[in-house]
Amino acid sequence: MPAPTTINEFLDLVRKSGVLDDKKLDAYLDKLRAASAVPSEPAQLASLLVRDGLLTNFQAEQFLLGKWRRFTIGKYKVLERLGAGGMGSVYLCEHKLMRRRVAVKVLPTAKADDPSSLERFYREARCVAALDHPNIVRAYDIDQDDKLHFLVMEYVDGASLQEIVKRSGPMDVLRACHYIRQAAVGLQHAHETAGLVHRDIKPGNILVDRNGIVKVLDMGLARFFHDEEDILTKKYDENVLGTADYLAPEQALDSHGVDIRADIYSLGATFYFLLTGRTPFTEGTVAQKLIWHQTRQPKPIRSIRPEVPEGVVAIVEKMMAKDPNQRYQTPLEVVEALTPWTQTPIPPPPESEMPRLSLAAMGGVAEQTPPASGPAAPGPASPAPRKSWSPPPGGSGARPLTDPTTKRTGSPGPTGQPPREPRALAAVVPASPVTPRAQPVGSTQVTLEPTSDAKVVAAPAVEPVPAEESIPWDQLAPDTDDLSARADTAARPSDRPAVSRPWPNLLPIEGQDPRRLWWVAALAAILLLALGGLLWWLIAGSSTPSTEATASAASQRPVLKVSQSARDGYRTVAEALRKARAGDRIVIHDPTIREALSVDGRIWKVPRDVTVEPAEDLKEPVRWLLPEKARADQIVVLSNLEGFTLKGITFDGEQRVQDAVLLTGHCPGLTLEDVSAQGCKRSGLMICNCMGASGRPVSVVRLKAVTARDGEAAVAIQLNPDVRDPAINQYITFRDCRHEGPSKAPLKFNPTDIKDVDLAGWYGR
């Protein structure tokens, strides 16, 4: 459905969804009317409902986007979107009857038909179900709802080690020792109980809850070491699985035969990350890192943090020994080695590191009587104060740590950087108000009107965020008002009054003559027969074009001409894009153009498969520059475009822009071909929160990037932590791309920010 533009349309969506009891909603609206605080905009009402604990952030976002179906998955009501993992999206849900909060991992519908993905998903369930330990995320159930396969797991109210270090910098030594020891205890249980090898231990897969309990999660790559009949990787010939920054040397060669010592290496690399704030090998391509894990030693920890005791460094180095025989042989040996360093208890993590959920997601309801005037308190209610890890400014918050073996004393060190909100495990209340674009919707019955002297209560605005492509909310059930469509979240007739609709009710109901439906059907059949006869008469009486002519016309792609001097075309690419239709070609006839282009396919409604390219009579690629008086970070920004192709262009930043081209959003099938970039301060091509699709990746073909100084990147791939959709750079390929210039690191990215990115087609000068 279109996004709601009035309060009544928004309320209609809320009522149809079934997420909120009608009596509770009506009582709340009565209080708003009594206080003369009825807002006039849907976003304002959504913010009030979130503030007062009636809706969650995610629910309000979906309603503001016009979506109302599929707020249940099986027996569970969806509260918030927590994030996306390698095997699907994860939602915070509540059991309808037991009211227990759980994390539900949903396999994307696109992967349900893929035998490898489906088998790995159920394998993950078997792996987790075989374990029951406080340091491992528990699995409660696996089920299927229509075409949705989902895994019900323990909800961990906390943050990952990756997020904590990214926010606060290198971790206190004592705290890092405790967390690694707990993770090793969990791995030992998996090893002893089920002979399980995790194979993807990394900071992002180790959580810390509000009480300081460590939980190992994401068993999607795990396998039973002694079960030869259940080796999924061998069945599907997936030779290298895991994450490059934390992968054991032997795992890079063959993932089939690794044992628990590969997990010990990865846990050691995670330990290194906690102590230094950096991965063992921060630069280089994925292929280079895999080789360096086998041949190089990472930068010594004490050269980065001299205060780390030598005994702790020795433990990390033994965990990361290249030869598996030189490492600790079981996680229990790691636990024993860390025992002398974990005798001093540590407090829980500070609240600033923990996720902030909306009030409704936390199970609370605020006082629902709005004030007569004045602003509302922003955000959810603060939790009760408690003692937590709170280092003073400029210090570590812990007394000097004494090496039990050498008796030397070292300070755990500072925490470093200012905090940022965690992005993967928490749905954060938006900080800035964003109102969705008004779109026309059908009429509906008026149920609530703002009073003329209404006092609108200020509340944190809810920003509508589109659903992640890994499991698009649209695919859980169609957003349609078709009377025959299945709506799992529709209310029972006995529980709710009928929702008024802008079309007549054609179905027989209690007290209504059922023959009415037959009369309507008969009338519709007569009209269809009459229309069919008229169409047959028109076709028979006119000349029919030949099949060849029809095929020829269909094969010709329309051309939109762009030229400053042309009278029969468009002066800018932006003008042409606004007029383009699916499959059109936009042809540039000027050898040089100056235009700042920023196009978002969701706002502009750009059709799919549009191509922008030079005219065939131009002997050189088109030179594209920023207008002389324009100020912009990029010359071209492409966002949320499907099948869009840009080729034959040389971008020149003239040392005025940060990046020549920025790619962001969901862009399945987007292609940059025969493109050059030069004269930029930061990178020739910036890719940020950009996602293609499986089978339709974002393709960069024959890119030539010229850098002028060391430190400037040819291509940079990064994440904006404030953007939740997409929350990863995924499905991107490079082919025959090259770099010229003095930069020693022409390709810059963090391996944790990318997934399914093919860098094989990238090479330096």
mmCIF file with all atom_site columns, N, CA, C and O in Angstrom, residues 236-266:
data_model
loop_
_atom_site.group_PDB
_atom_site.id
_atom_site.type_symbol
_atom_site.label_atom_id
_atom_site.label_alt_id
_atom_site.label_comp_id
_atom_site.label_asym_id
_atom_site.label_entity_id
_atom_site.label_seq_id
_atom_site.pdbx_PDB_ins_code
_atom_site.Cartn_x
_atom_site.Cartn_y
_atom_site.Cartn_z
_atom_site.occupancy
_atom_site.B_iso_or_equiv
_atom_site.pdbx_formal_charge
_atom_site.auth_seq_id
_atom_site.auth_comp_id
_atom_site.auth_asym_id
_atom_site.auth_atom_id
_atom_site.pdbx_PDB_model_num
ATOM 1   N N  . TYR A 1 236 ? 29.090 -29.617 -0.875 1.00 0.00 ? 236 TYR A N  1
ATOM 2   C CA . TYR A 1 236 ? 28.901 -28.510 -1.806 1.00 0.00 ? 236 TYR A CA 1
ATOM 3   C C  . TYR A 1 236 ? 30.227 -27.885 -2.247 1.00 0.00 ? 236 TYR A C  1
ATOM 4   O O  . TYR A 1 236 ? 30.238 -26.807 -2.821 1.00 0.00 ? 236 TYR A O  1
ATOM 5   N N  . ASP A 1 237 ? 31.343 -28.564 -1.932 1.00 0.00 ? 237 ASP A N  1
ATOM 6   C CA . ASP A 1 237 ? 32.659 -28.156 -2.434 1.00 0.00 ? 237 ASP A CA 1
ATOM 7   C C  . ASP A 1 237 ? 32.966 -26.700 -2.115 1.00 0.00 ? 237 ASP A C  1
ATOM 8   O O  . ASP A 1 237 ? 33.384 -25.919 -2.957 1.00 0.00 ? 237 ASP A O  1
ATOM 9   N N  . GLU A 1 238 ? 32.735 -26.315 -0.854 1.00 0.00 ? 238 GLU A N  1
ATOM 10  C CA . GLU A 1 238 ? 33.061 -24.954 -0.428 1.00 0.00 ? 238 GLU A CA 1
ATOM 11  C C  . GLU A 1 238 ? 34.380 -25.039 0.329  1.00 0.00 ? 238 GLU A C  1
ATOM 12  O O  . GLU A 1 238 ? 34.425 -25.385 1.502  1.00 0.00 ? 238 GLU A O  1
ATOM 13  N N  . ASN A 1 239 ? 35.451 -24.690 -0.333 1.00 0.00 ? 239 ASN A N  1
ATOM 14  C CA . ASN A 1 239 ? 36.774 -24.982 0.209  1.00 0.00 ? 239 ASN A CA 1
ATOM 15  C C  . ASN A 1 239 ? 37.181 -24.071 1.356  1.00 0.00 ? 239 ASN A C  1
ATOM 16  O O  . ASN A 1 239 ? 37.816 -24.497 2.303  1.00 0.00 ? 239 ASN A O  1
ATOM 17  N N  . VAL A 1 240 ? 36.861 -22.780 1.256  1.00 0.00 ? 240 VAL A N  1
ATOM 18  C CA . VAL A 1 240 ? 37.301 -21.838 2.273  1.00 0.00 ? 240 VAL A CA 1
ATOM 19  C C  . VAL A 1 240 ? 36.080 -21.146 2.848  1.00 0.00 ? 240 VAL A C  1
ATOM 20  O O  . VAL A 1 240 ? 35.367 -20.449 2.144  1.00 0.00 ? 240 VAL A O  1
ATOM 21  N N  . LEU A 1 241 ? 35.833 -21.393 4.124  1.00 0.00 ? 241 LEU A N  1
ATOM 22  C CA . LEU A 1 241 ? 34.730 -20.738 4.813  1.00 0.00 ? 241 LEU A CA 1
ATOM 23  C C  . LEU A 1 241 ? 35.279 -20.049 6.053  1.00 0.00 ? 241 LEU A C  1
ATOM 24  O O  . LEU A 1 241 ? 36.170 -20.541 6.715  1.00 0.00 ? 241 LEU A O  1
ATOM 25  N N  . GLY A 1 242 ? 34.689 -18.921 6.397  1.00 0.00 ? 242 GLY A N  1
ATOM 26  C CA . GLY A 1 242 ? 35.154 -18.178 7.553  1.00 0.00 ? 242 GLY A CA 1
ATOM 27  C C  . GLY A 1 242 ? 35.363 -16.724 7.197  1.00 0.00 ? 242 GLY A C  1
ATOM 28  O O  . GLY A 1 242 ? 34.929 -16.253 6.152  1.00 0.00 ? 242 GLY A O  1
ATOM 29  N N  . THR A 1 243 ? 36.021 -15.985 8.082  1.00 0.00 ? 243 THR A N  1
ATOM 30  C CA . THR A 1 243 ? 36.280 -14.562 7.883  1.00 0.00 ? 243 THR A CA 1
ATOM 31  C C  . THR A 1 243 ? 37.778 -14.345 7.795  1.00 0.00 ? 243 THR A C  1
ATOM 32  O O  . THR A 1 243 ? 38.529 -14.785 8.671  1.00 0.00 ? 243 THR A O  1
ATOM 33  N N  . ALA A 1 244 ? 38.228 -13.652 6.751  1.00 0.00 ? 244 ALA A N  1
ATOM 34  C CA . ALA A 1 244 ? 39.653 -13.571 6.421  1.00 0.00 ? 244 ALA A CA 1
ATOM 35  C C  . ALA A 1 244 ? 40.494 -13.024 7.564  1.00 0.00 ? 244 ALA A C  1
ATOM 36  O O  . ALA A 1 244 ? 41.620 -13.474 7.781  1.00 0.00 ? 244 ALA A O  1
ATOM 37  N N  . ASP A 1 245 ? 39.996 -12.062 8.309  1.00 0.00 ? 245 ASP A N  1
ATOM 38  C CA . ASP A 1 245 ? 40.800 -11.436 9.356  1.00 0.00 ? 245 ASP A CA 1
ATOM 39  C C  . ASP A 1 245 ? 41.087 -12.368 10.524 1.00 0.00 ? 245 ASP A C  1
ATOM 40  O O  . ASP A 1 245 ? 42.003 -12.118 11.297 1.00 0.00 ? 245 ASP A O  1
ATOM 41  N N  . TYR A 1 246 ? 40.299 -13.416 10.687 1.00 0.00 ? 246 TYR A N  1
ATOM 42  C CA . TYR A 1 246 ? 40.434 -14.279 11.867 1.00 0.00 ? 246 TYR A CA 1
ATOM 43  C C  . TYR A 1 246 ? 40.586 -15.754 11.492 1.00 0.00 ? 246 TYR A C  1
ATOM 44  O O  . TYR A 1 246 ? 40.456 -16.624 12.352 1.00 0.00 ? 246 TYR A O  1
ATOM 45  N N  . LEU A 1 247 ? 40.901 -16.034 10.240 1.00 0.00 ? 247 LEU A N  1
ATOM 46  C CA . LEU A 1 247 ? 40.921 -17.402 9.738  1.00 0.00 ? 247 LEU A CA 1
ATOM 47  C C  . LEU A 1 247 ? 42.252 -18.088 10.055 1.00 0.00 ? 247 LEU A C  1
ATOM 48  O O  . LEU A 1 247 ? 43.326 -17.533 9.812  1.00 0.00 ? 247 LEU A O  1
ATOM 49  N N  . ALA A 1 248 ? 42.166 -19.299 10.564 1.00 0.00 ? 248 ALA A N  1
ATOM 50  C CA . ALA A 1 248 ? 43.368 -20.084 10.856 1.00 0.00 ? 248 ALA A CA 1
ATOM 51  C C  . ALA A 1 248 ? 44.086 -20.433 9.561  1.00 0.00 ? 248 ALA A C  1
ATOM 52  O O  . ALA A 1 248 ? 43.449 -20.609 8.513  1.00 0.00 ? 248 ALA A O  1
ATOM 53  N N  . PRO A 1 249 ? 45.416 -20.550 9.584  1.00 0.00 ? 249 PRO A N  1
ATOM 54  C CA . PRO A 1 249 ? 46.163 -20.859 8.354  1.00 0.00 ? 249 PRO A CA 1
ATOM 55  C C  . PRO A 1 249 ? 45.681 -22.129 7.665  1.00 0.00 ? 249 PRO A C  1
ATOM 56  O O  . PRO A 1 249 ? 45.522 -22.157 6.441  1.00 0.00 ? 249 PRO A O  1
ATOM 57  N N  . GLU A 1 250 ? 45.421 -23.189 8.425  1.00 0.00 ? 250 GLU A N  1
ATOM 58  C CA . GLU A 1 250 ? 44.995 -24.446 7.806  1.00 0.00 ? 250 GLU A CA 1
ATOM 59  C C  . GLU A 1 250 ? 43.570 -24.361 7.265  1.00 0.00 ? 250 GLU A C  1
ATOM 60  O O  . GLU A 1 250 ? 43.210 -25.073 6.329  1.00 0.00 ? 250 GLU A O  1
ATOM 61  N N  . GLN A 1 251 ? 42.770 -23.477 7.831  1.00 0.00 ? 251 GLN A N  1
ATOM 62  C CA . GLN A 1 251 ? 41.394 -23.339 7.352  1.00 0.00 ? 251 GLN A CA 1
ATOM 63  C C  . GLN A 1 251 ? 41.346 -22.665 5.989  1.00 0.00 ? 251 GLN A C  1
ATOM 64  O O  . GLN A 1 251 ? 40.444 -22.906 5.193  1.00 0.00 ? 251 GLN A O  1
ATOM 65  N N  . ALA A 1 252 ? 42.322 -21.798 5.699  1.00 0.00 ? 252 ALA A N  1
ATOM 66  C CA . ALA A 1 252 ? 42.390 -21.158 4.387  1.00 0.00 ? 252 ALA A CA 1
ATOM 67  C C  . ALA A 1 252 ? 42.722 -22.164 3.297  1.00 0.00 ? 252 ALA A C  1
ATOM 68  O O  . ALA A 1 252 ? 42.357 -21.971 2.135  1.00 0.00 ? 252 ALA A O  1
ATOM 69  N N  . LEU A 1 253 ? 43.405 -23.227 3.664  1.00 0.00 ? 253 LEU A N  1
ATOM 70  C CA . LEU A 1 253 ? 43.767 -24.249 2.683  1.00 0.00 ? 253 LEU A CA 1
ATOM 71  C C  . LEU A 1 253 ? 42.657 -25.272 2.483  1.00 0.00 ? 253 LEU A C  1
ATOM 72  O O  . LEU A 1 253 ? 42.409 -25.716 1.366  1.00 0.00 ? 253 LEU A O  1
ATOM 73  N N  . ASP A 1 254 ? 41.990 -25.632 3.572  1.00 0.00 ? 254 ASP A N  1
ATOM 74  C CA . ASP A 1 254 ? 40.945 -26.647 3.473  1.00 0.00 ? 254 ASP A CA 1
ATOM 75  C C  . ASP A 1 254 ? 40.068 -26.563 4.718  1.00 0.00 ? 254 ASP A C  1
ATOM 76  O O  . ASP A 1 254 ? 40.517 -26.831 5.829  1.00 0.00 ? 254 ASP A O  1
ATOM 77  N N  . SER A 1 255 ? 38.808 -26.177 4.505  1.00 0.00 ? 255 SER A N  1
ATOM 78  C CA . SER A 1 255 ? 37.891 -26.057 5.636  1.00 0.00 ? 255 SER A CA 1
ATOM 79  C C  . SER A 1 255 ? 37.340 -27.393 6.098  1.00 0.00 ? 255 SER A C  1
ATOM 80  O O  . SER A 1 255 ? 36.731 -27.484 7.156  1.00 0.00 ? 255 SER A O  1
ATOM 81  N N  . HIS A 1 256 ? 37.524 -28.435 5.283  1.00 0.00 ? 256 HIS A N  1
ATOM 82  C CA . HIS A 1 256 ? 36.916 -29.727 5.618  1.00 0.00 ? 256 HIS A CA 1
ATOM 83  C C  . HIS A 1 256 ? 37.579 -30.374 6.833  1.00 0.00 ? 256 HIS A C  1
ATOM 84  O O  . HIS A 1 256 ? 36.898 -30.916 7.697  1.00 0.00 ? 256 HIS A O  1
ATOM 85  N N  . GLY A 1 257 ? 38.899 -30.337 6.885  1.00 0.00 ? 257 GLY A N  1
ATOM 86  C CA . GLY A 1 257 ? 39.609 -31.146 7.864  1.00 0.00 ? 257 GLY A CA 1
ATOM 87  C C  . GLY A 1 257 ? 40.011 -30.421 9.126  1.00 0.00 ? 257 GLY A C  1
ATOM 88  O O  . GLY A 1 257 ? 40.738 -30.994 9.931  1.00 0.00 ? 257 GLY A O  1
ATOM 89  N N  . VAL A 1 258 ? 39.572 -29.169 9.329  1.00 0.00 ? 258 VAL A N  1
ATOM 90  C CA . VAL A 1 258 ? 40.019 -28.441 10.514 1.00 0.00 ? 258 VAL A CA 1
ATOM 91  C C  . VAL A 1 258 ? 39.392 -29.015 11.770 1.00 0.00 ? 258 VAL A C  1
ATOM 92  O O  . VAL A 1 258 ? 38.308 -29.598 11.739 1.00 0.00 ? 258 VAL A O  1
ATOM 93  N N  . ASP A 1 259 ? 40.112 -28.844 12.885 1.00 0.00 ? 259 ASP A N  1
ATOM 94  C CA . ASP A 1 259 ? 39.587 -29.293 14.166 1.00 0.00 ? 259 ASP A CA 1
ATOM 95  C C  . ASP A 1 259 ? 39.473 -28.099 15.104 1.00 0.00 ? 259 ASP A C  1
ATOM 96  O O  . ASP A 1 259 ? 39.570 -26.947 14.689 1.00 0.00 ? 259 ASP A O  1
ATOM 97  N N  . ILE A 1 260 ? 39.306 -28.361 16.374 1.00 0.00 ? 260 ILE A N  1
ATOM 98  C CA . ILE A 1 260 ? 39.033 -27.308 17.351 1.00 0.00 ? 260 ILE A CA 1
ATOM 99  C C  . ILE A 1 260 ? 40.182 -26.311 17.443 1.00 0.00 ? 260 ILE A C  1
ATOM 100 O O  . ILE A 1 260 ? 39.992 -25.160 17.857 1.00 0.00 ? 260 ILE A O  1
ATOM 101 N N  . ARG A 1 261 ? 41.382 -26.711 17.020 1.00 0.00 ? 261 ARG A N  1
ATOM 102 C CA . ARG A 1 261 ? 42.517 -25.798 17.102 1.00 0.00 ? 261 ARG A CA 1
ATOM 103 C C  . ARG A 1 261 ? 42.380 -24.626 16.140 1.00 0.00 ? 261 ARG A C  1
ATOM 104 O O  . ARG A 1 261 ? 42.979 -23.572 16.359 1.00 0.00 ? 261 ARG A O  1
ATOM 105 N N  . ALA A 1 262 ? 41.586 -24.796 15.082 1.00 0.00 ? 262 ALA A N  1
ATOM 106 C CA . ALA A 1 262 ? 41.304 -23.659 14.199 1.00 0.00 ? 262 ALA A CA 1
ATOM 107 C C  . ALA A 1 262 ? 40.486 -22.605 14.940 1.00 0.00 ? 262 ALA A C  1
ATOM 108 O O  . ALA A 1 262 ? 40.695 -21.396 14.768 1.00 0.00 ? 262 ALA A O  1
ATOM 109 N N  . ASP A 1 263 ? 39.541 -23.032 15.775 1.00 0.00 ? 263 ASP A N  1
ATOM 110 C CA . ASP A 1 263 ? 38.776 -22.086 16.592 1.00 0.00 ? 263 ASP A CA 1
ATOM 111 C C  . ASP A 1 263 ? 39.669 -21.384 17.602 1.00 0.00 ? 263 ASP A C  1
ATOM 112 O O  . ASP A 1 263 ? 39.464 -20.202 17.918 1.00 0.00 ? 263 ASP A O  1
ATOM 113 N N  . ILE A 1 264 ? 40.656 -22.094 18.129 1.00 0.00 ? 264 ILE A N  1
ATOM 114 C CA . ILE A 1 264 ? 41.573 -21.480 19.099 1.00 0.00 ? 264 ILE A CA 1
ATOM 115 C C  . ILE A 1 264 ? 42.381 -20.374 18.418 1.00 0.00 ? 264 ILE A C  1
ATOM 116 O O  . ILE A 1 264 ? 42.617 -19.302 19.000 1.00 0.00 ? 264 ILE A O  1
ATOM 117 N N  . TYR A 1 265 ? 42.823 -20.609 17.181 1.00 0.00 ? 265 TYR A N  1
ATOM 118 C CA . TYR A 1 265 ? 43.540 -19.566 16.442 1.00 0.00 ? 265 TYR A CA 1
ATOM 119 C C  . TYR A 1 265 ? 42.630 -18.345 16.253 1.00 0.00 ? 265 TYR A C  1
ATOM 120 O O  . TYR A 1 265 ? 43.040 -17.202 16.494 1.00 0.00 ? 265 TYR A O  1
ATOM 121 N N  . SER A 1 266 ? 41.397 -18.572 15.806 1.00 0.00 ? 266 SER A N  1
ATOM 122 C CA . SER A 1 266 ? 40.477 -17.459 15.568 1.00 0.00 ? 266 SER A CA 1
ATOM 123 C C  . SER A 1 266 ? 40.160 -16.720 16.855 1.00 0.00 ? 266 SER A C  1
ATOM 124 O O  . SER A 1 266 ? 40.022 -15.484 16.858 1.00 0.00 ? 266 SER A O  1
#
